[in-house]
């Protein structure tokens, strides 16, 4: 054997983590409770280099996108947009049950230490955004860091349509608005030269060797 069973298993788990794709915000399957047409932003920091593979937006009532809504990824330090996608009734993207996503033609690399804000703008009466209206709770039911690849930090923010939002709101993930998918940008962990399948037979062999 080229590797011990448990070392092989750990290596396989590391390979799976390195190739996994994560969704940042898990939004509730509800109708939005606010019709704000301006820019709604939520901050996050990159701890380990990542690639953004898709941008998304909250889908109120999970019945398709009824407004023209933009999702924009900003550099929070420079206020420059680094990626964007335009959603519309004719370009809704693919839904995951509470958000709709459009893939980026080329994933966007974000280095460790990058300060980002994910923004969505253009919600309204026909397609409402979500808002927790509560300094002690997020609108999303869960926040995905990808095992520590990113960190949700700072506050949520709002501002005028077409601008980087600078008005600070209650908490770190207050809105049902923008979303994104991401993967680790670290080099993949080399796979074991021999892949071991942990079966009862393997444990039987180990038991016989001890006899």
mmCIF file with all atom_site columns, N, CA and C in Angstrom, residues 70-123:
data_model
loop_
_atom_site.group_PDB
_atom_site.id
_atom_site.type_symbol
_atom_site.label_atom_id
_atom_site.label_alt_id
_atom_site.label_comp_id
_atom_site.label_asym_id
_atom_site.label_entity_id
_atom_site.label_seq_id
_atom_site.pdbx_PDB_ins_code
_atom_site.Cartn_x
_atom_site.Cartn_y
_atom_site.Cartn_z
_atom_site.occupancy
_atom_site.B_iso_or_equiv
_atom_site.pdbx_formal_charge
_atom_site.auth_seq_id
_atom_site.auth_comp_id
_atom_site.auth_asym_id
_atom_site.auth_atom_id
_atom_site.pdbx_PDB_model_num
ATOM 1   N N  . UNK A 1 70  ? -29.538 44.193 -10.896 1.00 0.00 ? 70  UNK A N  1
ATOM 2   C CA . UNK A 1 70  ? -28.102 43.995 -11.107 1.00 0.00 ? 70  UNK A CA 1
ATOM 3   C C  . UNK A 1 70  ? -27.461 43.444 -9.845  1.00 0.00 ? 70  UNK A C  1
ATOM 4   N N  . UNK A 1 71  ? -26.523 42.532 -10.024 1.00 0.00 ? 71  UNK A N  1
ATOM 5   C CA . UNK A 1 71  ? -25.666 42.085 -8.927  1.00 0.00 ? 71  UNK A CA 1
ATOM 6   C C  . UNK A 1 71  ? -24.242 42.503 -9.264  1.00 0.00 ? 71  UNK A C  1
ATOM 7   N N  . UNK A 1 72  ? -23.588 43.191 -8.333  1.00 0.00 ? 72  UNK A N  1
ATOM 8   C CA . UNK A 1 72  ? -22.264 43.758 -8.579  1.00 0.00 ? 72  UNK A CA 1
ATOM 9   C C  . UNK A 1 72  ? -21.341 43.389 -7.425  1.00 0.00 ? 72  UNK A C  1
ATOM 10  N N  . UNK A 1 73  ? -20.164 42.893 -7.753  1.00 0.00 ? 73  UNK A N  1
ATOM 11  C CA . UNK A 1 73  ? -19.129 42.618 -6.763  1.00 0.00 ? 73  UNK A CA 1
ATOM 12  C C  . UNK A 1 73  ? -18.145 43.777 -6.764  1.00 0.00 ? 73  UNK A C  1
ATOM 13  N N  . UNK A 1 74  ? -17.981 44.413 -5.602  1.00 0.00 ? 74  UNK A N  1
ATOM 14  C CA . UNK A 1 74  ? -17.109 45.582 -5.479  1.00 0.00 ? 74  UNK A CA 1
ATOM 15  C C  . UNK A 1 74  ? -15.864 45.270 -4.658  1.00 0.00 ? 74  UNK A C  1
ATOM 16  N N  . UNK A 1 75  ? -14.784 45.969 -4.986  1.00 0.00 ? 75  UNK A N  1
ATOM 17  C CA . UNK A 1 75  ? -13.645 46.110 -4.089  1.00 0.00 ? 75  UNK A CA 1
ATOM 18  C C  . UNK A 1 75  ? -14.037 47.176 -3.069  1.00 0.00 ? 75  UNK A C  1
ATOM 19  N N  . UNK A 1 76  ? -14.149 46.789 -1.809  1.00 0.00 ? 76  UNK A N  1
ATOM 20  C CA . UNK A 1 76  ? -14.654 47.706 -0.784  1.00 0.00 ? 76  UNK A CA 1
ATOM 21  C C  . UNK A 1 76  ? -13.681 48.851 -0.498  1.00 0.00 ? 76  UNK A C  1
ATOM 22  N N  . UNK A 1 77  ? -12.404 48.640 -0.753  1.00 0.00 ? 77  UNK A N  1
ATOM 23  C CA . UNK A 1 77  ? -11.406 49.672 -0.486  1.00 0.00 ? 77  UNK A CA 1
ATOM 24  C C  . UNK A 1 77  ? -11.369 50.734 -1.581  1.00 0.00 ? 77  UNK A C  1
ATOM 25  N N  . UNK A 1 78  ? -11.438 50.299 -2.831  1.00 0.00 ? 78  UNK A N  1
ATOM 26  C CA . UNK A 1 78  ? -11.340 51.240 -3.957  1.00 0.00 ? 78  UNK A CA 1
ATOM 27  C C  . UNK A 1 78  ? -12.699 51.668 -4.483  1.00 0.00 ? 78  UNK A C  1
ATOM 28  N N  . UNK A 1 79  ? -13.761 50.956 -4.076  1.00 0.00 ? 79  UNK A N  1
ATOM 29  C CA . UNK A 1 79  ? -15.136 51.191 -4.555  1.00 0.00 ? 79  UNK A CA 1
ATOM 30  C C  . UNK A 1 79  ? -15.292 50.856 -6.044  1.00 0.00 ? 79  UNK A C  1
ATOM 31  N N  . UNK A 1 80  ? -14.357 50.099 -6.586  1.00 0.00 ? 80  UNK A N  1
ATOM 32  C CA . UNK A 1 80  ? -14.416 49.719 -8.001  1.00 0.00 ? 80  UNK A CA 1
ATOM 33  C C  . UNK A 1 80  ? -15.156 48.398 -8.160  1.00 0.00 ? 80  UNK A C  1
ATOM 34  N N  . UNK A 1 81  ? -15.994 48.307 -9.187  1.00 0.00 ? 81  UNK A N  1
ATOM 35  C CA . UNK A 1 81  ? -16.683 47.060 -9.501  1.00 0.00 ? 81  UNK A CA 1
ATOM 36  C C  . UNK A 1 81  ? -15.705 46.094 -10.158 1.00 0.00 ? 81  UNK A C  1
ATOM 37  N N  . UNK A 1 82  ? -15.706 44.844 -9.705  1.00 0.00 ? 82  UNK A N  1
ATOM 38  C CA . UNK A 1 82  ? -14.806 43.844 -10.288 1.00 0.00 ? 82  UNK A CA 1
ATOM 39  C C  . UNK A 1 82  ? -15.563 42.774 -11.073 1.00 0.00 ? 82  UNK A C  1
ATOM 40  N N  . UNK A 1 83  ? -16.885 42.687 -10.896 1.00 0.00 ? 83  UNK A N  1
ATOM 41  C CA . UNK A 1 83  ? -17.711 41.754 -11.669 1.00 0.00 ? 83  UNK A CA 1
ATOM 42  C C  . UNK A 1 83  ? -19.162 42.175 -11.518 1.00 0.00 ? 83  UNK A C  1
ATOM 43  N N  . UNK A 1 84  ? -19.971 41.860 -12.514 1.00 0.00 ? 84  UNK A N  1
ATOM 44  C CA . UNK A 1 84  ? -21.399 42.185 -12.432 1.00 0.00 ? 84  UNK A CA 1
ATOM 45  C C  . UNK A 1 84  ? -22.190 41.265 -13.346 1.00 0.00 ? 84  UNK A C  1
ATOM 46  N N  . UNK A 1 85  ? -23.464 41.106 -13.006 1.00 0.00 ? 85  UNK A N  1
ATOM 47  C CA . UNK A 1 85  ? -24.412 40.365 -13.829 1.00 0.00 ? 85  UNK A CA 1
ATOM 48  C C  . UNK A 1 85  ? -25.753 41.080 -13.778 1.00 0.00 ? 85  UNK A C  1
ATOM 49  N N  . UNK A 1 86  ? -26.444 41.113 -14.915 1.00 0.00 ? 86  UNK A N  1
ATOM 50  C CA . UNK A 1 86  ? -27.751 41.764 -15.020 1.00 0.00 ? 86  UNK A CA 1
ATOM 51  C C  . UNK A 1 86  ? -28.833 40.697 -15.135 1.00 0.00 ? 86  UNK A C  1
ATOM 52  N N  . UNK A 1 87  ? -29.739 40.673 -14.157 1.00 0.00 ? 87  UNK A N  1
ATOM 53  C CA . UNK A 1 87  ? -30.866 39.742 -14.155 1.00 0.00 ? 87  UNK A CA 1
ATOM 54  C C  . UNK A 1 87  ? -32.111 40.465 -14.662 1.00 0.00 ? 87  UNK A C  1
ATOM 55  N N  . UNK A 1 88  ? -33.005 39.726 -15.286 1.00 0.00 ? 88  UNK A N  1
ATOM 56  C CA . UNK A 1 88  ? -34.239 40.304 -15.814 1.00 0.00 ? 88  UNK A CA 1
ATOM 57  C C  . UNK A 1 88  ? -35.259 39.186 -16.000 1.00 0.00 ? 88  UNK A C  1
ATOM 58  N N  . UNK A 1 89  ? -36.520 39.531 -16.288 1.00 0.00 ? 89  UNK A N  1
ATOM 59  C CA . UNK A 1 89  ? -37.508 38.480 -16.552 1.00 0.00 ? 89  UNK A CA 1
ATOM 60  C C  . UNK A 1 89  ? -37.119 37.566 -17.710 1.00 0.00 ? 89  UNK A C  1
ATOM 61  N N  . UNK A 1 90  ? -36.308 38.062 -18.629 1.00 0.00 ? 90  UNK A N  1
ATOM 62  C CA . UNK A 1 90  ? -35.874 37.234 -19.763 1.00 0.00 ? 90  UNK A CA 1
ATOM 63  C C  . UNK A 1 90  ? -34.486 36.630 -19.552 1.00 0.00 ? 90  UNK A C  1
ATOM 64  N N  . UNK A 1 91  ? -33.864 36.946 -18.432 1.00 0.00 ? 91  UNK A N  1
ATOM 65  C CA . UNK A 1 91  ? -32.531 36.418 -18.114 1.00 0.00 ? 91  UNK A CA 1
ATOM 66  C C  . UNK A 1 91  ? -32.452 36.178 -16.609 1.00 0.00 ? 91  UNK A C  1
ATOM 67  N N  . UNK A 1 92  ? -33.232 35.194 -16.145 1.00 0.00 ? 92  UNK A N  1
ATOM 68  C CA . UNK A 1 92  ? -33.407 34.966 -14.716 1.00 0.00 ? 92  UNK A CA 1
ATOM 69  C C  . UNK A 1 92  ? -32.257 34.209 -14.071 1.00 0.00 ? 92  UNK A C  1
ATOM 70  N N  . UNK A 1 93  ? -31.485 33.483 -14.859 1.00 0.00 ? 93  UNK A N  1
ATOM 71  C CA . UNK A 1 93  ? -30.473 32.624 -14.279 1.00 0.00 ? 93  UNK A CA 1
ATOM 72  C C  . UNK A 1 93  ? -31.075 31.319 -13.784 1.00 0.00 ? 93  UNK A C  1
ATOM 73  N N  . UNK A 1 94  ? -30.284 30.579 -13.042 1.00 0.00 ? 94  UNK A N  1
ATOM 74  C CA . UNK A 1 94  ? -30.682 29.276 -12.517 1.00 0.00 ? 94  UNK A CA 1
ATOM 75  C C  . UNK A 1 94  ? -30.915 29.392 -11.017 1.00 0.00 ? 94  UNK A C  1
ATOM 76  N N  . UNK A 1 95  ? -32.076 28.915 -10.555 1.00 0.00 ? 95  UNK A N  1
ATOM 77  C CA . UNK A 1 95  ? -32.425 29.025 -9.148  1.00 0.00 ? 95  UNK A CA 1
ATOM 78  C C  . UNK A 1 95  ? -31.939 27.853 -8.315  1.00 0.00 ? 95  UNK A C  1
ATOM 79  N N  . UNK A 1 96  ? -31.685 28.122 -7.034  1.00 0.00 ? 96  UNK A N  1
ATOM 80  C CA . UNK A 1 96  ? -31.318 27.058 -6.094  1.00 0.00 ? 96  UNK A CA 1
ATOM 81  C C  . UNK A 1 96  ? -32.382 26.868 -5.021  1.00 0.00 ? 96  UNK A C  1
ATOM 82  N N  . UNK A 1 97  ? -33.533 27.496 -5.206  1.00 0.00 ? 97  UNK A N  1
ATOM 83  C CA . UNK A 1 97  ? -34.613 27.393 -4.233  1.00 0.00 ? 97  UNK A CA 1
ATOM 84  C C  . UNK A 1 97  ? -34.935 28.699 -3.559  1.00 0.00 ? 97  UNK A C  1
ATOM 85  N N  . UNK A 1 98  ? -33.970 29.617 -3.481  1.00 0.00 ? 98  UNK A N  1
ATOM 86  C CA . UNK A 1 98  ? -34.232 30.932 -2.892  1.00 0.00 ? 98  UNK A CA 1
ATOM 87  C C  . UNK A 1 98  ? -33.420 32.043 -3.557  1.00 0.00 ? 98  UNK A C  1
ATOM 88  N N  . UNK A 1 99  ? -32.391 31.677 -4.314  1.00 0.00 ? 99  UNK A N  1
ATOM 89  C CA . UNK A 1 99  ? -31.592 32.637 -5.084  1.00 0.00 ? 99  UNK A CA 1
ATOM 90  C C  . UNK A 1 99  ? -31.504 32.168 -6.527  1.00 0.00 ? 99  UNK A C  1
ATOM 91  N N  . UNK A 1 100 ? -31.313 33.117 -7.429  1.00 0.00 ? 100 UNK A N  1
ATOM 92  C CA . UNK A 1 100 ? -31.029 32.799 -8.825  1.00 0.00 ? 100 UNK A CA 1
ATOM 93  C C  . UNK A 1 100 ? -29.604 33.222 -9.148  1.00 0.00 ? 100 UNK A C  1
ATOM 94  N N  . UNK A 1 101 ? -28.908 32.426 -9.961  1.00 0.00 ? 101 UNK A N  1
ATOM 95  C CA . UNK A 1 101 ? -27.497 32.671 -10.255 1.00 0.00 ? 101 UNK A CA 1
ATOM 96  C C  . UNK A 1 101 ? -27.230 32.704 -11.752 1.00 0.00 ? 101 UNK A C  1
ATOM 97  N N  . UNK A 1 102 ? -26.286 33.548 -12.133 1.00 0.00 ? 102 UNK A N  1
ATOM 98  C CA . UNK A 1 102 ? -25.718 33.566 -13.475 1.00 0.00 ? 102 UNK A CA 1
ATOM 99  C C  . UNK A 1 102 ? -24.220 33.313 -13.346 1.00 0.00 ? 102 UNK A C  1
ATOM 100 N N  . UNK A 1 103 ? -23.722 32.332 -14.088 1.00 0.00 ? 103 UNK A N  1
ATOM 101 C CA . UNK A 1 103 ? -22.293 32.023 -14.042 1.00 0.00 ? 103 UNK A CA 1
ATOM 102 C C  . UNK A 1 103 ? -21.475 33.142 -14.676 1.00 0.00 ? 103 UNK A C  1
ATOM 103 N N  . UNK A 1 104 ? -20.289 33.355 -14.145 1.00 0.00 ? 104 UNK A N  1
ATOM 104 C CA . UNK A 1 104 ? -19.335 34.268 -14.761 1.00 0.00 ? 104 UNK A CA 1
ATOM 105 C C  . UNK A 1 104 ? -18.590 33.527 -15.868 1.00 0.00 ? 104 UNK A C  1
ATOM 106 N N  . UNK A 1 105 ? -18.402 34.177 -16.997 1.00 0.00 ? 105 UNK A N  1
ATOM 107 C CA . UNK A 1 105 ? -17.700 33.536 -18.112 1.00 0.00 ? 105 UNK A CA 1
ATOM 108 C C  . UNK A 1 105 ? -16.299 33.109 -17.691 1.00 0.00 ? 105 UNK A C  1
ATOM 109 N N  . UNK A 1 106 ? -15.657 33.935 -16.901 1.00 0.00 ? 106 UNK A N  1
ATOM 110 C CA . UNK A 1 106 ? -14.345 33.621 -16.329 1.00 0.00 ? 106 UNK A CA 1
ATOM 111 C C  . UNK A 1 106 ? -14.409 33.881 -14.830 1.00 0.00 ? 106 UNK A C  1
ATOM 112 N N  . UNK A 1 107 ? -14.154 32.876 -13.987 1.00 0.00 ? 107 UNK A N  1
ATOM 113 C CA . UNK A 1 107 ? -14.184 33.112 -12.539 1.00 0.00 ? 107 UNK A CA 1
ATOM 114 C C  . UNK A 1 107 ? -13.253 34.254 -12.140 1.00 0.00 ? 107 UNK A C  1
ATOM 115 N N  . UNK A 1 108 ? -13.677 35.022 -11.142 1.00 0.00 ? 108 UNK A N  1
ATOM 116 C CA . UNK A 1 108 ? -12.904 36.176 -10.671 1.00 0.00 ? 108 UNK A CA 1
ATOM 117 C C  . UNK A 1 108 ? -12.060 35.766 -9.469  1.00 0.00 ? 108 UNK A C  1
ATOM 118 N N  . UNK A 1 109 ? -10.759 35.942 -9.591  1.00 0.00 ? 109 UNK A N  1
ATOM 119 C CA . UNK A 1 109 ? -9.829  35.605 -8.513  1.00 0.00 ? 109 UNK A CA 1
ATOM 120 C C  . UNK A 1 109 ? -9.778  36.737 -7.498  1.00 0.00 ? 109 UNK A C  1
ATOM 121 N N  . UNK A 1 110 ? -9.932  36.378 -6.212  1.00 0.00 ? 110 UNK A N  1
ATOM 122 C CA . UNK A 1 110 ? -9.803  37.340 -5.117  1.00 0.00 ? 110 UNK A CA 1
ATOM 123 C C  . UNK A 1 110 ? -8.711  36.844 -4.175  1.00 0.00 ? 110 UNK A C  1
ATOM 124 N N  . UNK A 1 111 ? -7.666  37.629 -3.965  1.00 0.00 ? 111 UNK A N  1
ATOM 125 C CA . UNK A 1 111 ? -6.561  37.186 -3.113  1.00 0.00 ? 111 UNK A CA 1
ATOM 126 C C  . UNK A 1 111 ? -6.914  37.278 -1.631  1.00 0.00 ? 111 UNK A C  1
ATOM 127 N N  . UNK A 1 112 ? -6.137  36.617 -0.813  1.00 0.00 ? 112 UNK A N  1
ATOM 128 C CA . UNK A 1 112 ? -6.287  36.755 0.638   1.00 0.00 ? 112 UNK A CA 1
ATOM 129 C C  . UNK A 1 112 ? -6.101  38.218 1.019   1.00 0.00 ? 112 UNK A C  1
ATOM 130 N N  . UNK A 1 113 ? -6.964  38.692 1.914   1.00 0.00 ? 113 UNK A N  1
ATOM 131 C CA . UNK A 1 113 ? -6.906  40.086 2.331   1.00 0.00 ? 113 UNK A CA 1
ATOM 132 C C  . UNK A 1 113 ? -7.800  41.011 1.532   1.00 0.00 ? 113 UNK A C  1
ATOM 133 N N  . UNK A 1 114 ? -8.446  40.487 0.495   1.00 0.00 ? 114 UNK A N  1
ATOM 134 C CA . UNK A 1 114 ? -9.339  41.317 -0.321  1.00 0.00 ? 114 UNK A CA 1
ATOM 135 C C  . UNK A 1 114 ? -10.587 41.670 0.482   1.00 0.00 ? 114 UNK A C  1
ATOM 136 N N  . UNK A 1 115 ? -10.978 42.940 0.446   1.00 0.00 ? 115 UNK A N  1
ATOM 137 C CA . UNK A 1 115 ? -12.178 43.419 1.134   1.00 0.00 ? 115 UNK A CA 1
ATOM 138 C C  . UNK A 1 115 ? -13.267 43.648 0.093   1.00 0.00 ? 115 UNK A C  1
ATOM 139 N N  . UNK A 1 116 ? -14.341 42.889 0.191   1.00 0.00 ? 116 UNK A N  1
ATOM 140 C CA . UNK A 1 116 ? -15.368 42.883 -0.851  1.00 0.00 ? 116 UNK A CA 1
ATOM 141 C C  . UNK A 1 116 ? -16.725 43.309 -0.310  1.00 0.00 ? 116 UNK A C  1
ATOM 142 N N  . UNK A 1 117 ? -17.564 43.769 -1.220  1.00 0.00 ? 117 UNK A N  1
ATOM 143 C CA . UNK A 1 117 ? -18.977 44.023 -0.939  1.00 0.00 ? 117 UNK A CA 1
ATOM 144 C C  . UNK A 1 117 ? -19.782 43.458 -2.097  1.00 0.00 ? 117 UNK A C  1
ATOM 145 N N  . UNK A 1 118 ? -20.773 42.638 -1.779  1.00 0.00 ? 118 UNK A N  1
ATOM 146 C CA . UNK A 1 118 ? -21.682 42.117 -2.800  1.00 0.00 ? 118 UNK A CA 1
ATOM 147 C C  . UNK A 1 118 ? -22.944 42.975 -2.783  1.00 0.00 ? 118 UNK A C  1
ATOM 148 N N  . UNK A 1 119 ? -23.313 43.515 -3.934  1.00 0.00 ? 119 UNK A N  1
ATOM 149 C CA . UNK A 1 119 ? -24.400 44.487 -4.033  1.00 0.00 ? 119 UNK A CA 1
ATOM 150 C C  . UNK A 1 119 ? -25.455 43.995 -5.015  1.00 0.00 ? 119 UNK A C  1
ATOM 151 N N  . UNK A 1 120 ? -26.712 44.217 -4.684  1.00 0.00 ? 120 UNK A N  1
ATOM 152 C CA . UNK A 1 120 ? -27.813 44.035 -5.633  1.00 0.00 ? 120 UNK A CA 1
ATOM 153 C C  . UNK A 1 120 ? -28.628 45.318 -5.645  1.00 0.00 ? 120 UNK A C  1
ATOM 154 N N  . UNK A 1 121 ? -29.104 45.697 -6.822  1.00 0.00 ? 121 UNK A N  1
ATOM 155 C CA . UNK A 1 121 ? -29.891 46.923 -6.958  1.00 0.00 ? 121 UNK A CA 1
ATOM 156 C C  . UNK A 1 121 ? -30.993 46.715 -7.991  1.00 0.00 ? 121 UNK A C  1
ATOM 157 N N  . UNK A 1 122 ? -32.136 47.389 -7.754  1.00 0.00 ? 122 UNK A N  1
ATOM 158 C CA . UNK A 1 122 ? -33.233 47.313 -8.701  1.00 0.00 ? 122 UNK A CA 1
ATOM 159 C C  . UNK A 1 122 ? -34.467 46.583 -8.203  1.00 0.00 ? 122 UNK A C  1
ATOM 160 N N  . UNK A 1 123 ? -34.494 46.213 -6.919  1.00 0.00 ? 123 UNK A N  1
ATOM 161 C CA . UNK A 1 123 ? -35.707 45.592 -6.377  1.00 0.00 ? 123 UNK A CA 1
ATOM 162 C C  . UNK A 1 123 ? -36.841 46.613 -6.352  1.00 0.00 ? 123 UNK A C  1
#
